[in-house]
PDB file of C-alpha atoms in Angstrom:
ATOM      1  CA  UNK A   1     -32.796  89.639 -38.700  1.00  0.00           C
ATOM      2  CA  UNK A   2     -35.411  89.907 -41.421  1.00  0.00           C
ATOM      3  CA  UNK A   3     -38.619  91.963 -40.655  1.00  0.00           C
ATOM      4  CA  UNK A   4     -41.416  89.587 -39.875  1.00  0.00           C
ATOM      5  CA  UNK A   5     -44.767  91.277 -40.718  1.00  0.00           C
ATOM      6  CA  UNK A   6     -47.655  88.966 -40.111  1.00  0.00           C
ATOM      7  CA  UNK A   7     -51.475  88.885 -39.437  1.00  0.00           C
ATOM      8  CA  UNK A   8     -52.967  86.039 -37.732  1.00  0.00           C
ATOM      9  CA  UNK A   9     -56.138  84.719 -35.939  1.00  0.00           C
ATOM     10  CA  UNK A  10     -55.923  82.307 -33.129  1.00  0.00           C
ATOM     11  CA  UNK A  11     -59.404  80.818 -32.357  1.00  0.00           C
ATOM     12  CA  UNK A  12     -61.517  78.184 -30.562  1.00  0.00           C
ATOM     13  CA  UNK A  13     -64.778  76.696 -31.783  1.00  0.00           C
ATOM     14  CA  UNK A  14     -67.125  77.201 -29.023  1.00  0.00           C
ATOM     15  CA  UNK A  15     -69.340  74.352 -30.303  1.00  0.00           C
ATOM     16  CA  UNK A  16     -66.672  71.570 -30.610  1.00  0.00           C
ATOM     17  CA  UNK A  17     -63.706  72.914 -28.529  1.00  0.00           C
ATOM     18  CA  UNK A  18     -61.479  72.593 -31.790  1.00  0.00           C
ATOM     19  CA  UNK A  19     -58.627  75.097 -31.855  1.00  0.00           C
ATOM     20  CA  UNK A  20     -56.813  76.684 -34.822  1.00  0.00           C
ATOM     21  CA  UNK A  21     -54.735  79.312 -36.376  1.00  0.00           C
ATOM     22  CA  UNK A  22     -54.886  81.159 -39.636  1.00  0.00           C
ATOM     23  CA  UNK A  23     -51.913  83.148 -40.683  1.00  0.00           C
ATOM     24  CA  UNK A  24     -50.418  85.111 -43.632  1.00  0.00           C
ATOM     25  CA  UNK A  25     -47.354  87.105 -44.281  1.00  0.00           C
ATOM     26  CA  UNK A  26     -44.804  88.521 -46.745  1.00  0.00           C
ATOM     27  CA  UNK A  27     -42.379  85.885 -45.414  1.00  0.00           C
ATOM     28  CA  UNK A  28     -41.276  82.506 -46.785  1.00  0.00           C
ATOM     29  CA  UNK A  29     -43.067  79.541 -45.321  1.00  0.00           C
ATOM     30  CA  UNK A  30     -44.886  81.422 -42.354  1.00  0.00           C
ATOM     31  CA  UNK A  31     -46.590  78.210 -41.331  1.00  0.00           C
ATOM     32  CA  UNK A  32     -43.280  76.682 -40.261  1.00  0.00           C
ATOM     33  CA  UNK A  33     -42.904  79.391 -37.521  1.00  0.00           C
ATOM     34  CA  UNK A  34     -46.074  81.088 -36.296  1.00  0.00           C
ATOM     35  CA  UNK A  35     -48.800  78.487 -35.498  1.00  0.00           C
ATOM     36  CA  UNK A  36     -48.669  76.164 -32.633  1.00  0.00           C
ATOM     37  CA  UNK A  37     -51.662  74.262 -31.226  1.00  0.00           C
ATOM     38  CA  UNK A  38     -52.362  71.128 -29.011  1.00  0.00           C
ATOM     39  CA  UNK A  39     -56.073  69.657 -28.839  1.00  0.00           C
ATOM     40  CA  UNK A  40     -57.743  70.208 -25.504  1.00  0.00           C
ATOM     41  CA  UNK A  41     -54.901  72.683 -24.449  1.00  0.00           C
ATOM     42  CA  UNK A  42     -54.822  75.766 -26.579  1.00  0.00           C
ATOM     43  CA  UNK A  43     -53.241  77.499 -29.500  1.00  0.00           C
ATOM     44  CA  UNK A  44     -50.450  80.192 -30.005  1.00  0.00           C
ATOM     45  CA  UNK A  45     -49.245  82.362 -32.822  1.00  0.00           C
ATOM     46  CA  UNK A  46     -45.849  83.797 -32.313  1.00  0.00           C
ATOM     47  CA  UNK A  47     -44.722  86.593 -34.739  1.00  0.00           C
ATOM     48  CA  UNK A  48     -42.756  89.928 -35.268  1.00  0.00           C
ATOM     49  CA  UNK A  49     -39.106  88.909 -34.841  1.00  0.00           C
ATOM     50  CA  UNK A  50     -40.953  85.618 -33.808  1.00  0.00           C
ATOM     51  CA  UNK A  51     -39.586  83.799 -30.720  1.00  0.00           C
ATOM     52  CA  UNK A  52     -40.324  80.140 -31.742  1.00  0.00           C
ATOM     53  CA  UNK A  53     -40.021  79.105 -28.167  1.00  0.00           C
ATOM     54  CA  UNK A  54     -43.303  80.866 -27.313  1.00  0.00           C
ATOM     55  CA  UNK A  55     -45.326  78.096 -29.041  1.00  0.00           C
ATOM     56  CA  UNK A  56     -44.152  74.952 -27.037  1.00  0.00           C
ATOM     57  CA  UNK A  57     -43.603  76.951 -23.933  1.00  0.00           C
ATOM     58  CA  UNK A  58     -47.035  78.557 -24.077  1.00  0.00           C
ATOM     59  CA  UNK A  59     -48.643  75.175 -24.581  1.00  0.00           C
ATOM     60  CA  UNK A  60     -46.806  73.661 -21.757  1.00  0.00           C
ATOM     61  CA  UNK A  61     -47.860  76.496 -19.510  1.00  0.00           C
ATOM     62  CA  UNK A  62     -51.570  76.136 -20.545  1.00  0.00           C
ATOM     63  CA  UNK A  63     -51.423  72.368 -19.854  1.00  0.00           C
ATOM     64  CA  UNK A  64     -50.093  73.160 -16.389  1.00  0.00           C
ATOM     65  CA  UNK A  65     -53.052  75.434 -15.613  1.00  0.00           C
ATOM     66  CA  UNK A  66     -51.616  78.838 -16.365  1.00  0.00           C
ATOM     67  CA  UNK A  67     -53.717  81.754 -17.604  1.00  0.00           C
ATOM     68  CA  UNK A  68     -53.071  84.216 -20.224  1.00  0.00           C
ATOM     69  CA  UNK A  69     -51.564  86.857 -17.888  1.00  0.00           C
ATOM     70  CA  UNK A  70     -49.409  84.182 -16.201  1.00  0.00           C
ATOM     71  CA  UNK A  71     -48.069  83.008 -19.649  1.00  0.00           C
ATOM     72  CA  UNK A  72     -47.260  86.788 -20.589  1.00  0.00           C
ATOM     73  CA  UNK A  73     -45.420  87.103 -17.261  1.00  0.00           C
ATOM     74  CA  UNK A  74     -43.312  83.971 -17.962  1.00  0.00           C
ATOM     75  CA  UNK A  75     -42.598  85.200 -21.534  1.00  0.00           C
ATOM     76  CA  UNK A  76     -41.463  88.555 -20.158  1.00  0.00           C
ATOM     77  CA  UNK A  77     -39.072  87.025 -17.587  1.00  0.00           C
ATOM     78  CA  UNK A  78     -37.470  84.722 -20.145  1.00  0.00           C
ATOM     79  CA  UNK A  79     -37.313  86.929 -23.262  1.00  0.00           C
ATOM     80  CA  UNK A  80     -35.305  90.306 -23.073  1.00  0.00           C
ATOM     81  CA  UNK A  81     -36.499  90.937 -26.635  1.00  0.00           C
ATOM     82  CA  UNK A  82     -40.285  90.883 -25.708  1.00  0.00           C
ATOM     83  CA  UNK A  83     -40.656  94.530 -26.893  1.00  0.00           C
ATOM     84  CA  UNK A  84     -40.161  93.358 -30.449  1.00  0.00           C
ATOM     85  CA  UNK A  85     -42.423  90.437 -30.114  1.00  0.00           C
ATOM     86  CA  UNK A  86     -46.124  89.850 -30.937  1.00  0.00           C
ATOM     87  CA  UNK A  87     -48.257  86.812 -30.005  1.00  0.00           C
ATOM     88  CA  UNK A  88     -51.818  85.779 -29.665  1.00  0.00           C
ATOM     89  CA  UNK A  89     -53.084  82.823 -27.663  1.00  0.00           C
ATOM     90  CA  UNK A  90     -56.446  81.059 -26.956  1.00  0.00           C
ATOM     91  CA  UNK A  91     -56.758  78.492 -24.037  1.00  0.00           C
ATOM     92  CA  UNK A  92     -59.098  75.469 -24.300  1.00  0.00           C
ATOM     93  CA  UNK A  93     -61.283  77.347 -21.914  1.00  0.00           C
ATOM     94  CA  UNK A  94     -61.694  80.171 -24.457  1.00  0.00           C
ATOM     95  CA  UNK A  95     -59.571  82.646 -22.404  1.00  0.00           C
ATOM     96  CA  UNK A  96     -57.469  84.737 -24.816  1.00  0.00           C
ATOM     97  CA  UNK A  97     -54.733  87.404 -24.998  1.00  0.00           C
ATOM     98  CA  UNK A  98     -53.067  89.376 -27.826  1.00  0.00           C
ATOM     99  CA  UNK A  99     -49.803  91.005 -27.042  1.00  0.00           C
ATOM    100  CA  UNK A 100     -47.999  93.627 -29.263  1.00  0.00           C
ATOM    101  CA  UNK A 101     -44.552  94.847 -28.021  1.00  0.00           C
ATOM    102  CA  UNK A 102     -43.816  98.588 -28.165  1.00  0.00           C
ATOM    103  CA  UNK A 103     -41.034  98.031 -30.707  1.00  0.00           C
ATOM    104  CA  UNK A 104     -43.037  96.135 -33.247  1.00  0.00           C
ATOM    105  CA  UNK A 105     -43.221  97.762 -36.648  1.00  0.00           C
ATOM    106  CA  UNK A 106     -46.242  99.763 -37.572  1.00  0.00           C
ATOM    107  CA  UNK A 107     -49.002  99.355 -38.102  1.00  0.00           C
ATOM    108  CA  UNK A 108     -49.053  96.759 -35.346  1.00  0.00           C
ATOM    109  CA  UNK A 109     -51.753  95.786 -32.762  1.00  0.00           C
ATOM    110  CA  UNK A 110     -54.287  93.211 -31.765  1.00  0.00           C
ATOM    111  CA  UNK A 111     -57.741  92.538 -30.317  1.00  0.00           C
ATOM    112  CA  UNK A 112     -58.985  89.632 -28.309  1.00  0.00           C
ATOM    113  CA  UNK A 113     -62.099  88.337 -26.744  1.00  0.00           C
ATOM    114  CA  UNK A 114     -63.729  85.062 -25.812  1.00  0.00           C
ATOM    115  CA  UNK A 115     -62.387  82.299 -28.191  1.00  0.00           C
ATOM    116  CA  UNK A 116     -60.206  84.504 -30.222  1.00  0.00           C
ATOM    117  CA  UNK A 117     -57.086  86.655 -30.473  1.00  0.00           C
ATOM    118  CA  UNK A 118     -56.330  88.638 -33.751  1.00  0.00           C
ATOM    119  CA  UNK A 119     -52.990  90.460 -34.310  1.00  0.00           C
ATOM    120  CA  UNK A 120     -50.738  91.830 -36.852  1.00  0.00           C
ATOM    121  CA  UNK A 121     -47.709  93.859 -37.735  1.00  0.00           C
ATOM    122  CA  UNK A 122     -46.255  95.707 -40.656  1.00  0.00           C
ATOM    123  CA  UNK A 123     -49.876  96.091 -41.746  1.00  0.00           C
ATOM    124  CA  UNK A 124     -51.635  98.492 -44.068  1.00  0.00           C
ATOM    125  CA  UNK A 125     -53.607  99.636 -41.035  1.00  0.00           C
ATOM    126  CA  UNK A 126     -55.958  98.621 -38.163  1.00  0.00           C
ATOM    127  CA  UNK A 127     -58.609  97.617 -40.634  1.00  0.00           C
ATOM    128  CA  UNK A 128     -56.755  94.319 -41.315  1.00  0.00           C
ATOM    129  CA  UNK A 129     -57.032  93.185 -37.680  1.00  0.00           C
ATOM    130  CA  UNK A 130     -60.670  94.516 -37.591  1.00  0.00           C
ATOM    131  CA  UNK A 131     -61.555  92.353 -40.685  1.00  0.00           C
ATOM    132  CA  UNK A 132     -60.038  89.270 -38.852  1.00  0.00           C
ATOM    133  CA  UNK A 133     -62.285  89.890 -35.898  1.00  0.00           C
ATOM    134  CA  UNK A 134     -65.432  90.875 -37.599  1.00  0.00           C
ATOM    135  CA  UNK A 135     -65.275  88.018 -40.096  1.00  0.00           C
ATOM    136  CA  UNK A 136     -64.777  85.551 -37.427  1.00  0.00           C
ATOM    137  CA  UNK A 137     -67.581  86.810 -35.219  1.00  0.00           C
ATOM    138  CA  UNK A 138     -69.994  87.222 -38.056  1.00  0.00           C
ATOM    139  CA  UNK A 139     -69.415  83.938 -39.940  1.00  0.00           C
ATOM    140  CA  UNK A 140     -70.471  81.481 -37.265  1.00  0.00           C
ATOM    141  CA  UNK A 141     -72.443  79.862 -40.017  1.00  0.00           C
ATOM    142  CA  UNK A 142     -69.415  78.386 -41.468  1.00  0.00           C
ATOM    143  CA  UNK A 143     -67.553  75.257 -40.336  1.00  0.00           C
ATOM    144  CA  UNK A 144     -64.587  76.266 -38.075  1.00  0.00           C
ATOM    145  CA  UNK A 145     -61.788  75.663 -40.612  1.00  0.00           C
ATOM    146  CA  UNK A 146     -63.680  77.651 -43.338  1.00  0.00           C
ATOM    147  CA  UNK A 147     -64.418  80.369 -40.796  1.00  0.00           C
ATOM    148  CA  UNK A 148     -60.749  80.781 -40.046  1.00  0.00           C
ATOM    149  CA  UNK A 149     -59.840  80.986 -43.590  1.00  0.00           C
ATOM    150  CA  UNK A 150     -62.630  83.438 -44.286  1.00  0.00           C
ATOM    151  CA  UNK A 151     -61.281  85.617 -41.728  1.00  0.00           C
ATOM    152  CA  UNK A 152     -57.893  85.592 -43.179  1.00  0.00           C
ATOM    153  CA  UNK A 153     -59.191  86.345 -46.653  1.00  0.00           C
ATOM    154  CA  UNK A 154     -61.119  89.307 -45.266  1.00  0.00           C
ATOM    155  CA  UNK A 155     -57.985  90.638 -43.663  1.00  0.00           C
ATOM    156  CA  UNK A 156     -56.018  89.959 -46.840  1.00  0.00           C
ATOM    157  CA  UNK A 157     -58.628  91.971 -48.836  1.00  0.00           C
ATOM    158  CA  UNK A 158     -58.603  94.763 -46.249  1.00  0.00           C
ATOM    159  CA  UNK A 159     -54.772  95.412 -46.910  1.00  0.00           C
ATOM    160  CA  UNK A 160     -52.896  92.711 -45.127  1.00  0.00           C
ATOM    161  CA  UNK A 161     -49.120  92.830 -44.851  1.00  0.00           C
ATOM    162  CA  UNK A 162     -48.140  96.225 -46.402  1.00  0.00           C
ATOM    163  CA  UNK A 163     -45.006  94.717 -47.998  1.00  0.00           C
ATOM    164  CA  UNK A 164     -47.129  92.330 -50.069  1.00  0.00           C
ATOM    165  CA  UNK A 165     -48.036  88.670 -50.030  1.00  0.00           C
ATOM    166  CA  UNK A 166     -46.033  85.393 -49.943  1.00  0.00           C
ATOM    167  CA  UNK A 167     -47.257  82.643 -47.629  1.00  0.00           C
ATOM    168  CA  UNK A 168     -50.165  81.590 -45.481  1.00  0.00           C
ATOM    169  CA  UNK A 169     -51.073  78.566 -43.306  1.00  0.00           C
ATOM    170  CA  UNK A 170     -53.920  77.036 -41.570  1.00  0.00           C
ATOM    171  CA  UNK A 171     -53.552  74.688 -38.550  1.00  0.00           C
ATOM    172  CA  UNK A 172     -56.690  73.177 -36.894  1.00  0.00           C
ATOM    173  CA  UNK A 173     -56.593  70.523 -34.127  1.00  0.00           C
ATOM    174  CA  UNK A 174     -59.349  68.341 -32.594  1.00  0.00           C
ATOM    175  CA  UNK A 175     -59.303  65.162 -30.618  1.00  0.00           C
ATOM    176  CA  UNK A 176     -59.165  62.120 -33.005  1.00  0.00           C
ATOM    177  CA  UNK A 177     -60.112  64.287 -36.052  1.00  0.00           C
ATOM    178  CA  UNK A 178     -56.953  64.042 -37.997  1.00  0.00           C
ATOM    179  CA  UNK A 179     -55.804  61.392 -40.476  1.00  0.00           C
ATOM    180  CA  UNK A 180     -55.440  58.010 -38.636  1.00  0.00           C
ATOM    181  CA  UNK A 181     -56.924  59.609 -35.511  1.00  0.00           C
ATOM    182  CA  UNK A 182     -54.262  62.200 -35.042  1.00  0.00           C
ATOM    183  CA  UNK A 183     -55.267  65.480 -33.290  1.00  0.00           C
ATOM    184  CA  UNK A 184     -53.717  67.466 -36.098  1.00  0.00           C
ATOM    185  CA  UNK A 185     -56.803  67.708 -38.180  1.00  0.00           C
ATOM    186  CA  UNK A 186     -55.914  70.225 -40.908  1.00  0.00           C
ATOM    187  CA  UNK A 187     -52.305  71.438 -41.418  1.00  0.00           C
ATOM    188  CA  UNK A 188     -52.041  73.302 -44.738  1.00  0.00           C
ATOM    189  CA  UNK A 189     -49.204  75.601 -45.837  1.00  0.00           C
ATOM    190  CA  UNK A 190     -48.552  77.666 -48.889  1.00  0.00           C
ATOM    191  CA  UNK A 191     -44.908  78.577 -48.661  1.00  0.00           C
ATOM    192  CA  UNK A 192     -44.367  80.821 -51.577  1.00  0.00           C
ATOM    193  CA  UNK A 193     -47.164  82.067 -53.892  1.00  0.00           C
ATOM    194  CA  UNK A 194     -48.461  85.367 -55.531  1.00  0.00           C
ATOM    195  CA  UNK A 195     -51.962  84.709 -53.860  1.00  0.00           C
ATOM    196  CA  UNK A 196     -51.282  82.602 -50.894  1.00  0.00           C
ATOM    197  CA  UNK A 197     -54.573  83.070 -49.100  1.00  0.00           C
ATOM    198  CA  UNK A 198     -56.444  82.112 -52.276  1.00  0.00           C
ATOM    199  CA  UNK A 199     -54.310  79.154 -52.762  1.00  0.00           C
ATOM    200  CA  UNK A 200     -54.843  78.099 -49.134  1.00  0.00           C
ATOM    201  CA  UNK A 201     -58.664  78.198 -49.784  1.00  0.00           C
ATOM    202  CA  UNK A 202     -58.060  75.854 -52.707  1.00  0.00           C
ATOM    203  CA  UNK A 203     -56.115  73.514 -50.577  1.00  0.00           C
ATOM    204  CA  UNK A 204     -58.703  73.516 -47.853  1.00  0.00           C
ATOM    205  CA  UNK A 205     -61.291  72.521 -50.446  1.00  0.00           C
ATOM    206  CA  UNK A 206     -59.071  69.766 -51.650  1.00  0.00           C
ATOM    207  CA  UNK A 207     -58.538  68.438 -48.058  1.00  0.00           C
ATOM    208  CA  UNK A 208     -62.224  68.413 -47.492  1.00  0.00           C
ATOM    209  CA  UNK A 209     -62.766  66.405 -50.741  1.00  0.00           C
ATOM    210  CA  UNK A 210     -59.987  63.916 -49.979  1.00  0.00           C
ATOM    211  CA  UNK A 211     -60.585  63.370 -46.173  1.00  0.00           C
ATOM    212  CA  UNK A 212     -64.163  64.273 -45.411  1.00  0.00           C
ATOM    213  CA  UNK A 213     -66.826  61.567 -45.566  1.00  0.00           C
ATOM    214  CA  UNK A 214     -70.069  62.622 -47.171  1.00  0.00           C
ATOM    215  CA  UNK A 215     -73.485  60.919 -46.774  1.00  0.00           C
ATOM    216  CA  UNK A 216     -73.431  58.245 -49.373  1.00  0.00           C
ATOM    217  CA  UNK A 217     -76.619  57.243 -51.342  1.00  0.00           C
ATOM    218  CA  UNK A 218     -77.399  54.071 -53.482  1.00  0.00           C
ATOM    219  CA  UNK A 219     -76.484  54.374 -57.090  1.00  0.00           C
ATOM    220  CA  UNK A 220     -79.199  54.020 -59.693  1.00  0.00           C
ATOM    221  CA  UNK A 221     -78.917  51.506 -62.622  1.00  0.00           C
ATOM    222  CA  UNK A 222     -77.873  54.214 -65.066  1.00  0.00           C
ATOM    223  CA  UNK A 223     -75.247  55.560 -62.672  1.00  0.00           C
ATOM    224  CA  UNK A 224     -73.785  52.089 -62.172  1.00  0.00           C
ATOM    225  CA  UNK A 225     -73.506  51.686 -65.900  1.00  0.00           C
ATOM    226  CA  UNK A 226     -71.847  55.061 -66.296  1.00  0.00           C
ATOM    227  CA  UNK A 227     -69.416  54.172 -63.539  1.00  0.00           C
ATOM    228  CA  UNK A 228     -68.649  50.826 -65.153  1.00  0.00           C
ATOM    229  CA  UNK A 229     -67.954  52.546 -68.542  1.00  0.00           C
ATOM    230  CA  UNK A 230     -65.632  54.878 -66.722  1.00  0.00           C
ATOM    231  CA  UNK A 231     -63.873  52.000 -64.985  1.00  0.00           C
ATOM    232  CA  UNK A 232     -63.420  50.212 -68.284  1.00  0.00           C
ATOM    233  CA  UNK A 233     -61.991  53.360 -69.937  1.00  0.00           C
ATOM    234  CA  UNK A 234     -59.485  53.735 -67.179  1.00  0.00           C
ATOM    235  CA  UNK A 235     -58.358  50.059 -67.332  1.00  0.00           C
ATOM    236  CA  UNK A 236     -59.773  48.944 -63.920  1.00  0.00           C
ATOM    237  CA  UNK A 237     -62.861  46.841 -65.305  1.00  0.00           C
ATOM    238  CA  UNK A 238     -62.873  44.273 -68.001  1.00  0.00           C
ATOM    239  CA  UNK A 239     -66.407  42.899 -67.769  1.00  0.00           C
ATOM    240  CA  UNK A 240     -69.508  43.952 -69.696  1.00  0.00           C
ATOM    241  CA  UNK A 241     -71.362  47.199 -68.847  1.00  0.00           C
ATOM    242  CA  UNK A 242     -74.709  45.935 -67.361  1.00  0.00           C
ATOM    243  CA  UNK A 243     -75.745  48.509 -64.789  1.00  0.00           C
ATOM    244  CA  UNK A 244     -75.763  45.807 -62.253  1.00  0.00           C
ATOM    245  CA  UNK A 245     -73.498  45.913 -59.243  1.00  0.00           C
ATOM    246  CA  UNK A 246     -71.078  43.099 -58.734  1.00  0.00           C
ATOM    247  CA  UNK A 247     -67.686  42.191 -56.990  1.00  0.00           C
ATOM    248  CA  UNK A 248     -65.828  43.125 -60.069  1.00  0.00           C
ATOM    249  CA  UNK A 249     -67.285  46.588 -60.131  1.00  0.00           C
ATOM    250  CA  UNK A 250     -66.558  47.187 -56.527  1.00  0.00           C
ATOM    251  CA  UNK A 251     -62.929  46.132 -56.792  1.00  0.00           C
ATOM    252  CA  UNK A 252     -62.385  48.370 -59.846  1.00  0.00           C
ATOM    253  CA  UNK A 253     -64.006  51.257 -58.023  1.00  0.00           C
ATOM    254  CA  UNK A 254     -61.668  50.755 -55.061  1.00  0.00           C
ATOM    255  CA  UNK A 255     -58.762  50.843 -57.502  1.00  0.00           C
ATOM    256  CA  UNK A 256     -59.842  54.057 -59.200  1.00  0.00           C
ATOM    257  CA  UNK A 257     -60.573  55.772 -55.960  1.00  0.00           C
ATOM    258  CA  UNK A 258     -57.184  54.682 -54.593  1.00  0.00           C
ATOM    259  CA  UNK A 259     -55.523  56.240 -57.658  1.00  0.00           C
ATOM    260  CA  UNK A 260     -57.409  59.506 -56.964  1.00  0.00           C
ATOM    261  CA  UNK A 261     -56.741  59.491 -53.225  1.00  0.00           C
ATOM    262  CA  UNK A 262     -60.451  59.285 -52.482  1.00  0.00           C
ATOM    263  CA  UNK A 263     -60.656  55.715 -50.927  1.00  0.00           C
ATOM    264  CA  UNK A 264     -61.468  57.377 -47.366  1.00  0.00           C
ATOM    265  CA  UNK A 265     -64.771  58.546 -48.846  1.00  0.00           C
ATOM    266  CA  UNK A 266     -65.782  55.080 -49.977  1.00  0.00           C
ATOM    267  CA  UNK A 267     -67.351  52.543 -47.440  1.00  0.00           C
ATOM    268  CA  UNK A 268     -67.995  49.748 -50.072  1.00  0.00           C
ATOM    269  CA  UNK A 269     -70.920  48.694 -52.021  1.00  0.00           C
ATOM    270  CA  UNK A 270     -73.137  50.498 -54.731  1.00  0.00           C
ATOM    271  CA  UNK A 271     -73.121  53.793 -52.771  1.00  0.00           C
ATOM    272  CA  UNK A 272     -71.282  57.086 -53.203  1.00  0.00           C
ATOM    273  CA  UNK A 273     -71.605  60.605 -51.838  1.00  0.00           C
ATOM    274  CA  UNK A 274     -72.395  63.427 -54.240  1.00  0.00           C
ATOM    275  CA  UNK A 275     -69.012  65.190 -53.732  1.00  0.00           C
ATOM    276  CA  UNK A 276     -67.263  61.977 -55.025  1.00  0.00           C
ATOM    277  CA  UNK A 277     -69.582  61.513 -57.876  1.00  0.00           C
ATOM    278  CA  UNK A 278     -69.260  65.088 -58.847  1.00  0.00           C
ATOM    279  CA  UNK A 279     -65.490  64.906 -58.712  1.00  0.00           C
ATOM    280  CA  UNK A 280     -65.460  61.697 -60.942  1.00  0.00           C
ATOM    281  CA  UNK A 281     -67.808  63.356 -63.487  1.00  0.00           C
ATOM    282  CA  UNK A 282     -65.612  66.511 -63.645  1.00  0.00           C
ATOM    283  CA  UNK A 283     -62.271  64.593 -63.534  1.00  0.00           C
ATOM    284  CA  UNK A 284     -63.087  62.110 -66.324  1.00  0.00           C
ATOM    285  CA  UNK A 285     -65.601  64.287 -68.405  1.00  0.00           C
TER     286      UNK A 285
END
């Protein structure tokens, strides 16, 4: 079995109750194995000769009312290879646990506290886990997904997996926050990349652009004229550029935003949020 060196942070947002996992490794498609989460229940990261059953089993036990030590006991009874395993978990209550088996490859270890569990194996040293923890605790000013990513970036800069970089993932769940009302709010994976954590940050910014809804403001006459000119140049608008809003302008804007996958940011009428305006100006400069 291939060595599975990984560093991960499992966490809960104390303000919203959202749950998430940020993880990186010198391992192909780490996001397909390590992170498991269920809104209102908890989150689990399973790694180091990972036992994928720990994810669904841990969540089922949490949903049944088991605490962290109860879950560890069940894992121990059902997995004779527990000494090679590492996992972190956080319950919806904020209770947490990080476990590192005695046969995990050094450096290996973890830290946990209210609302977080940080762990890693095959790391350059304990400073990697320390960076996960300190960044998470000190960057409460950031939105929860960005806070998880920032912790991962800090750990990566501190040394990360001592074998190098390959993949990273970010999974965040929250009731009704995902596309179409799903609980899976953010599920981003970088499967094979020379700078997976940096690429994960780019994908998170793209996710925010495409799926967040900013506060729209009414467009000024000059902005409407600029938009009509843009819509004409892209083949969506055939009328004259007047600077006055009309049905043809709105239908053309819907068509352009649909092409750019930005339709979720638009609510109709002569109003757009600043992020959408900035994107259009930069994209079609």
